[in-house]
Short mmCIF file of C-alpha atoms in Angstrom, two decimals:
data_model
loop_
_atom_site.label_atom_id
_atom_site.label_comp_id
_atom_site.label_asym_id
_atom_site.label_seq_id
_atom_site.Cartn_x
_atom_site.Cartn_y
_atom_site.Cartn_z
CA UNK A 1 66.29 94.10 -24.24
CA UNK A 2 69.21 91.55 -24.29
CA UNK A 3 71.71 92.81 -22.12
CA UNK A 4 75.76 91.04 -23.40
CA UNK A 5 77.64 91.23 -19.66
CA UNK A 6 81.38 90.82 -19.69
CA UNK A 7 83.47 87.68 -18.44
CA UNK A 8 84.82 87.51 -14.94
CA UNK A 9 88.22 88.00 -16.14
CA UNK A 10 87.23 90.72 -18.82
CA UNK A 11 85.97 92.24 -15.78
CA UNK A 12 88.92 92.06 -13.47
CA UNK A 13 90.77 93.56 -16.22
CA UNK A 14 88.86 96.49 -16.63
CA UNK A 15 89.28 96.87 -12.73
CA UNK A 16 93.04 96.51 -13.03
CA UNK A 17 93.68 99.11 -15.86
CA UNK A 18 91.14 101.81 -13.96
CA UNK A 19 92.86 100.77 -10.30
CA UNK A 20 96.41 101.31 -11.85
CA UNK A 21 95.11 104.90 -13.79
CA UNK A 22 93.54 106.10 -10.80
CA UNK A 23 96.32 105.06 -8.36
CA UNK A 24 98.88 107.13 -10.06
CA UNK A 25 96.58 109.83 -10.52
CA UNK A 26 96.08 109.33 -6.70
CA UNK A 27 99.49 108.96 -6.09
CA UNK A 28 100.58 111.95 -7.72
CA UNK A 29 98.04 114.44 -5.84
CA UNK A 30 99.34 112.55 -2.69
CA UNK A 31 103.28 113.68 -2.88
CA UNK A 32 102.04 117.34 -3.89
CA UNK A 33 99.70 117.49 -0.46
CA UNK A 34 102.90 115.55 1.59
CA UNK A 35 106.20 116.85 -0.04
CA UNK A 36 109.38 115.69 1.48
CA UNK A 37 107.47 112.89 3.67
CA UNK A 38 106.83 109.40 4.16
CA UNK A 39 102.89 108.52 3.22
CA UNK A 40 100.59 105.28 2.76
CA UNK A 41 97.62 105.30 0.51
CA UNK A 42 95.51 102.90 -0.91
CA UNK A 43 93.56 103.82 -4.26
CA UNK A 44 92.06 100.53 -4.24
CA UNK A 45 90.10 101.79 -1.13
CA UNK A 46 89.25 105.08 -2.52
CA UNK A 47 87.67 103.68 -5.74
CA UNK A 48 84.67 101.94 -3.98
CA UNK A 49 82.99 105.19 -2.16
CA UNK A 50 83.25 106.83 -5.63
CA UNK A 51 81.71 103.81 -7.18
CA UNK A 52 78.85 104.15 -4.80
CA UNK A 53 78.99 107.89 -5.18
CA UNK A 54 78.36 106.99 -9.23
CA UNK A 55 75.67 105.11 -8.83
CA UNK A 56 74.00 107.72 -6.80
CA UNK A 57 74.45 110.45 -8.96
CA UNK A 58 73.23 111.29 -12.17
CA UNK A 59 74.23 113.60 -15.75
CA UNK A 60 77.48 115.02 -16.04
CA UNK A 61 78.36 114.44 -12.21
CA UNK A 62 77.79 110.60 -12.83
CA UNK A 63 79.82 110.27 -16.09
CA UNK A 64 82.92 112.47 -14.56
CA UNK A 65 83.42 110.05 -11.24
CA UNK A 66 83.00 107.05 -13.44
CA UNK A 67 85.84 108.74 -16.01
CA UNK A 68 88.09 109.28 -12.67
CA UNK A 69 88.01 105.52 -11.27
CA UNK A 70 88.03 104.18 -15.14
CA UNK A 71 84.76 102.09 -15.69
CA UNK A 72 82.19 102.19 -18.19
CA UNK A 73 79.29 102.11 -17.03
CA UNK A 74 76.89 101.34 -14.09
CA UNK A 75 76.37 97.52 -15.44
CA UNK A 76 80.28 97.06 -14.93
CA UNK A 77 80.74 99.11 -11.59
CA UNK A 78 78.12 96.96 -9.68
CA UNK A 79 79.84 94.03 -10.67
CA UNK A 80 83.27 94.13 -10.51
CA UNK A 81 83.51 95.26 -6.91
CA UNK A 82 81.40 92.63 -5.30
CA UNK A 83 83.63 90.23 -7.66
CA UNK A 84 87.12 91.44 -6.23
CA UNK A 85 85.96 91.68 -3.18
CA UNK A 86 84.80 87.85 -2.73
CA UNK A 87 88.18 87.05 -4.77
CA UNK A 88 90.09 89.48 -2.19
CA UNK A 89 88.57 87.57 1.03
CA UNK A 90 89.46 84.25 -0.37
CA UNK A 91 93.01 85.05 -1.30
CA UNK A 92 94.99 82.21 1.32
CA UNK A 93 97.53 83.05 4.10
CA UNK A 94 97.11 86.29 4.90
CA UNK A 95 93.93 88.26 6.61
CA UNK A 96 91.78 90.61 4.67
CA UNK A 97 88.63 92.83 5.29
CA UNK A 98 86.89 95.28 3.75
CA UNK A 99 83.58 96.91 4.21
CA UNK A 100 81.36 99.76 3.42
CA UNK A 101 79.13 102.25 5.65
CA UNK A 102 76.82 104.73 4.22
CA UNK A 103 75.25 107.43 6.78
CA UNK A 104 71.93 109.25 5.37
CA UNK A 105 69.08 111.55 6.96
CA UNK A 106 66.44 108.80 8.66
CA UNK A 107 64.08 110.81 5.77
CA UNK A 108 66.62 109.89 2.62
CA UNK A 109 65.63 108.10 -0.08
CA UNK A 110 68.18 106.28 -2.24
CA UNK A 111 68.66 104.71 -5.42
CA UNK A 112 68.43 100.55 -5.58
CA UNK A 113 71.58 100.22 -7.66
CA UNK A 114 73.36 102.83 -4.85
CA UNK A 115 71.89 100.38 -1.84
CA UNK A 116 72.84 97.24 -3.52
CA UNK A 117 76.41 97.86 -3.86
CA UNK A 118 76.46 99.76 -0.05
CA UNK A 119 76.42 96.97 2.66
CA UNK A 120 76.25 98.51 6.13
CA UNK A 121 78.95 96.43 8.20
CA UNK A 122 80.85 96.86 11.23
CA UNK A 123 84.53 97.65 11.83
CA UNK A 124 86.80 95.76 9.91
CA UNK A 125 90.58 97.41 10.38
CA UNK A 126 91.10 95.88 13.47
CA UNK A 127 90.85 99.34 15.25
CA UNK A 128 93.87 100.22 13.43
CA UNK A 129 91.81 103.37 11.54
CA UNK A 130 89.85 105.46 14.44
CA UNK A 131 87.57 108.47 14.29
CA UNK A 132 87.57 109.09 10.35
CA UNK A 133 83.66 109.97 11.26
CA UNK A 134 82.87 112.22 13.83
CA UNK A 135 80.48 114.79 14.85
CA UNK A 136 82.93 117.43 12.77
CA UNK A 137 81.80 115.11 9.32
CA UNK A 138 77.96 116.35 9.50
CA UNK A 139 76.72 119.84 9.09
CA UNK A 140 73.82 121.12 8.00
CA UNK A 141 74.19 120.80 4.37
CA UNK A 142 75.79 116.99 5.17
CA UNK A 143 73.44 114.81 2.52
CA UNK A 144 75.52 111.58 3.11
CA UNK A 145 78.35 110.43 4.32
CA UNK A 146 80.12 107.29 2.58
CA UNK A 147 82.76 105.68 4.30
CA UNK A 148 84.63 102.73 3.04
CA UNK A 149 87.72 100.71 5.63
CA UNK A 150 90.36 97.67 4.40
CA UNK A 151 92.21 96.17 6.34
CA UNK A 152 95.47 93.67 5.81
CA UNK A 153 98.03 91.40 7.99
CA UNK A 154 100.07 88.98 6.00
CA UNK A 155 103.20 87.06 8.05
CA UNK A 156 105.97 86.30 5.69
CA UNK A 157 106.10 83.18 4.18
CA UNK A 158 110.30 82.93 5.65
CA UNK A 159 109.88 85.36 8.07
CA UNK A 160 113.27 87.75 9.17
CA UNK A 161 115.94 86.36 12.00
CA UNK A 162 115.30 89.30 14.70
CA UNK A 163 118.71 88.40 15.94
CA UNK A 164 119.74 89.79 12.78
CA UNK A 165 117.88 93.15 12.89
CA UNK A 166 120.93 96.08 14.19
CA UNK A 167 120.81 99.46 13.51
CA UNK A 168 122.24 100.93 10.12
CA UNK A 169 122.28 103.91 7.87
CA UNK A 170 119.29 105.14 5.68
CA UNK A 171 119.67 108.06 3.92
CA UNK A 172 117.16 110.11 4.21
CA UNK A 173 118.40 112.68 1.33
CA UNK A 174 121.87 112.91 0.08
CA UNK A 175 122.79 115.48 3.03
CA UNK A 176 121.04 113.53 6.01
CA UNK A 177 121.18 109.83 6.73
CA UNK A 178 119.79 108.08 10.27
CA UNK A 179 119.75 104.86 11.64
CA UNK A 180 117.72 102.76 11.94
CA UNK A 181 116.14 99.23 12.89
CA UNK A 182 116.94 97.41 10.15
CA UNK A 183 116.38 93.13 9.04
CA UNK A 184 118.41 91.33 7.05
CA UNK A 185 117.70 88.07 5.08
CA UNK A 186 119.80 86.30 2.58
CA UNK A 187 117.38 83.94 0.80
CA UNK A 188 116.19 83.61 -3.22
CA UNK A 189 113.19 86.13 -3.92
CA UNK A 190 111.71 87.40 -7.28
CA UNK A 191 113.69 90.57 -8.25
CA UNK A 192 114.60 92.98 -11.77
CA UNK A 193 116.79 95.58 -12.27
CA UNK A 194 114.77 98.27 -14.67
CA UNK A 195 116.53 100.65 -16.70
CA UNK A 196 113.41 102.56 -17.65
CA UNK A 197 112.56 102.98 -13.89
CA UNK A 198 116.45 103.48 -12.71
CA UNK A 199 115.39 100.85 -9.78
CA UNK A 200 115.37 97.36 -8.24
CA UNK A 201 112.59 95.46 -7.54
CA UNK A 202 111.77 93.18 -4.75
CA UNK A 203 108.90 90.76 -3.95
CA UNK A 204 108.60 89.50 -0.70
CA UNK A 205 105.71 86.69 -0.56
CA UNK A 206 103.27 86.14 2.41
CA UNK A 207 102.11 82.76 3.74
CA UNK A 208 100.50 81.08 1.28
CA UNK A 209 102.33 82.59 -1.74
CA UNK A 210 99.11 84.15 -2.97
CA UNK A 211 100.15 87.64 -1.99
CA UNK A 212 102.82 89.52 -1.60
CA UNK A 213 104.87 92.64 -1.25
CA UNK A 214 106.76 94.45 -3.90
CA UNK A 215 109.56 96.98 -3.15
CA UNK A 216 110.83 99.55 -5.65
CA UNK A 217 113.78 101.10 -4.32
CA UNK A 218 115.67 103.83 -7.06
CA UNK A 219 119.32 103.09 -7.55
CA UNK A 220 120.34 106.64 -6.89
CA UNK A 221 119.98 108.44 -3.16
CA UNK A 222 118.22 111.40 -4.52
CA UNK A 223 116.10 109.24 -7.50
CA UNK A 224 113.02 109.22 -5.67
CA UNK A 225 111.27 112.52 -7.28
CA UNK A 226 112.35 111.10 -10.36
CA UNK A 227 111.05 107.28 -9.78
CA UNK A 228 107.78 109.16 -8.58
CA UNK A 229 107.50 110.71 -12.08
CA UNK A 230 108.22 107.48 -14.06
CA UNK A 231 105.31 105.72 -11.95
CA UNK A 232 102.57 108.07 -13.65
CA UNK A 233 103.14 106.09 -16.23
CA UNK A 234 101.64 102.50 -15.11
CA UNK A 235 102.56 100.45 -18.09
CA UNK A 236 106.12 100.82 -16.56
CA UNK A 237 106.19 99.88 -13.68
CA UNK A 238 103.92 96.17 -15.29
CA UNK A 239 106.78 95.86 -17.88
CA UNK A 240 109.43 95.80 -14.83
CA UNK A 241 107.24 93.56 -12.90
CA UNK A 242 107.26 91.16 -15.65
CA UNK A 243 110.94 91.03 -16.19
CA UNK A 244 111.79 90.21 -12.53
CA UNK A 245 113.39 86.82 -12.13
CA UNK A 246 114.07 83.95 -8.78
CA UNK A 247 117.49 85.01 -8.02
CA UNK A 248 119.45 84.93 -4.20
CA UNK A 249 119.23 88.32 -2.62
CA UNK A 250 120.40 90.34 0.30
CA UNK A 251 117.60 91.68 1.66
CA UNK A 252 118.31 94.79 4.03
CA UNK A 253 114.83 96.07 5.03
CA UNK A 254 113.86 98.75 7.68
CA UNK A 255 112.12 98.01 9.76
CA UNK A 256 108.92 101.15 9.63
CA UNK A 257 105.39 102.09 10.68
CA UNK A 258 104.11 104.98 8.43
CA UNK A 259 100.32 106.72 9.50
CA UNK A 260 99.00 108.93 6.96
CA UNK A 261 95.93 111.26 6.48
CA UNK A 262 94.71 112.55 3.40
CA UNK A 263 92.41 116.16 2.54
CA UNK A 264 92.48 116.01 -1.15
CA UNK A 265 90.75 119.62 -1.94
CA UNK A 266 87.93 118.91 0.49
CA UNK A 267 86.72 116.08 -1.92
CA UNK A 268 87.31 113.39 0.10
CA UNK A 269 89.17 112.04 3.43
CA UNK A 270 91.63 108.95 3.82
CA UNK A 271 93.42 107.66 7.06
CA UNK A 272 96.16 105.15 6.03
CA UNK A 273 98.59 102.71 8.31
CA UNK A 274 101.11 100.35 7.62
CA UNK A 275 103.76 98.41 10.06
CA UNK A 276 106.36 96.34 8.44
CA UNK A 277 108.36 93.98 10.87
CA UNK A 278 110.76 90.66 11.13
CA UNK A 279 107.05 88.79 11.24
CA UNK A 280 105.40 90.47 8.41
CA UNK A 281 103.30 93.65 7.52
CA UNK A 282 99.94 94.92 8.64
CA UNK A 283 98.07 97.70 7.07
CA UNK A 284 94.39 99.86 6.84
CA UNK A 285 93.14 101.98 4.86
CA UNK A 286 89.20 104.05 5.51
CA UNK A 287 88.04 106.71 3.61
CA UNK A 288 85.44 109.00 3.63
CA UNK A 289 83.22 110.72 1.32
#
């Protein structure tokens, strides 16, 4: 049986529209678990585990987790992720790992496509995400335990004056603003003003210009619930990325380090970091399934 596979961009495409589903369905359950605080996630790290998880399971089980994470089929799932990935780790300028860890019973038996996808490697966030496995992961009933880690450091390609970092307001809510470290940089960067979001945007590029950051930052004190809302919708917030433009900006940025963990309804665990400085930003992400 002739088996037509798709492109490598056809490919990266489906990836893109079932990363930028799931990560506002991710997203939203997220905000509901953390109200009121400051979180990291990454989606992008929570899709592969439930990829392998797919390819392990079979019936309704298997068709539901493939639904979630938005890919067709098996065919597609075991090769778009070894794809990214290799186009991830090649990306120039700034450092980027990934890697996957499976435990399983000495006795278990597992399925070829499961394995294939699965590569057993060693830590690769720097030490930034500890002790997401532990003796309090395996019971019993514990079948297998999938655990998946990223980890990111990118310097700024025109990195912030520290001379120029002072303390100044950031307003917390409308009733309580603190201050805080915070850089400035007058320089030209890719920006927009959306209407449809109420916000600016703000891309800040790495060394090597093949990454980047992008800051959405609602023009209203209290807009954030609201922004949060609008970004369920992902074909929003690509139409506002496509209208930003090179223009000179003053860039007022706090300075932040935000740690994170994640319970979503017992299905799954995620431990999240990010630091953001004058030199750049550094970030992991490990989940566990």
């Amino acid at each position: 049986m002739a088996v037509a596979l798709a492109s490598n961009n056809e490919i990266e495409k489906i990836l893109n529209d079932g990363n930028n589903v799931f990560t506002s369905k991710f997203f939203e359950e997220v905000v509901k678990e953390k109200p009121g605080e400051s979180v990291v996630m990454s989606a992008f790290s929570v899709m592969q585990p439930l990829a392998q998880l797919a390819l392990a399971s079979v019936g309704h089980s298997h068709d539901e987790i493939l639904k979630v994470i938005g890919l067709p089929n098996d065919n597609v799932t075991k090769e778009v992720f070894p794809l990214v990935n290799s186009r991830l780790r090649a990306v120039k300028g700034v450092e980027l790992k990934m890697a996957n860890k499976i435990y399983l019973p000495l006795d278990a038996k597992i399925k070829e496509d499961f394995g294939a996808l699965s590569k057993s490697v060693e830590d690769h966030t720097n030490h930034r995400i500890k002790n997401l496995v532990n003796s309090d992961s395996f019971s019993d009933n514990t079948r297998a335990v999938l655990v998946n880690a990223l980890y990111f450091k990118g310097s700024w390609l025109d990195k912030f004056d520290k001379a120029l970092t002072t303390d100044r307001d950031f307003h917390v809510s409308k009733d309580k603003t603190v201050q805080i470290p915070t850089m400035f940089k007058k320089a030209e960067f890719k920006f927009a003003e959306s209407h449809e979001l109420d916000a600016k945007l703000l891309e800040l590029p790495y060394e090597g210009e093949e990454a980047s950051m992008l800051i959405i930052l609602p023009n209203e004190i209290d807009g954030l619930p609201a922004l949060q809302e609008k970004l369920k919708v992902p074909s929003a917030l690509e139409t506002a990325i496509d209208n930003m433009y090179k223009v000179e900006v003053n860039v007022y940025l706090p300075k932040f380090k935000i740690e994170t963990q994640i319970d979503l309804k017992k299905i799954l665990m995620s431990k999240a970091f990010i630091e953001v400085n004058e030199e750049g930003a550094e970030a992991a992400a490990a989940n566990g399934k």
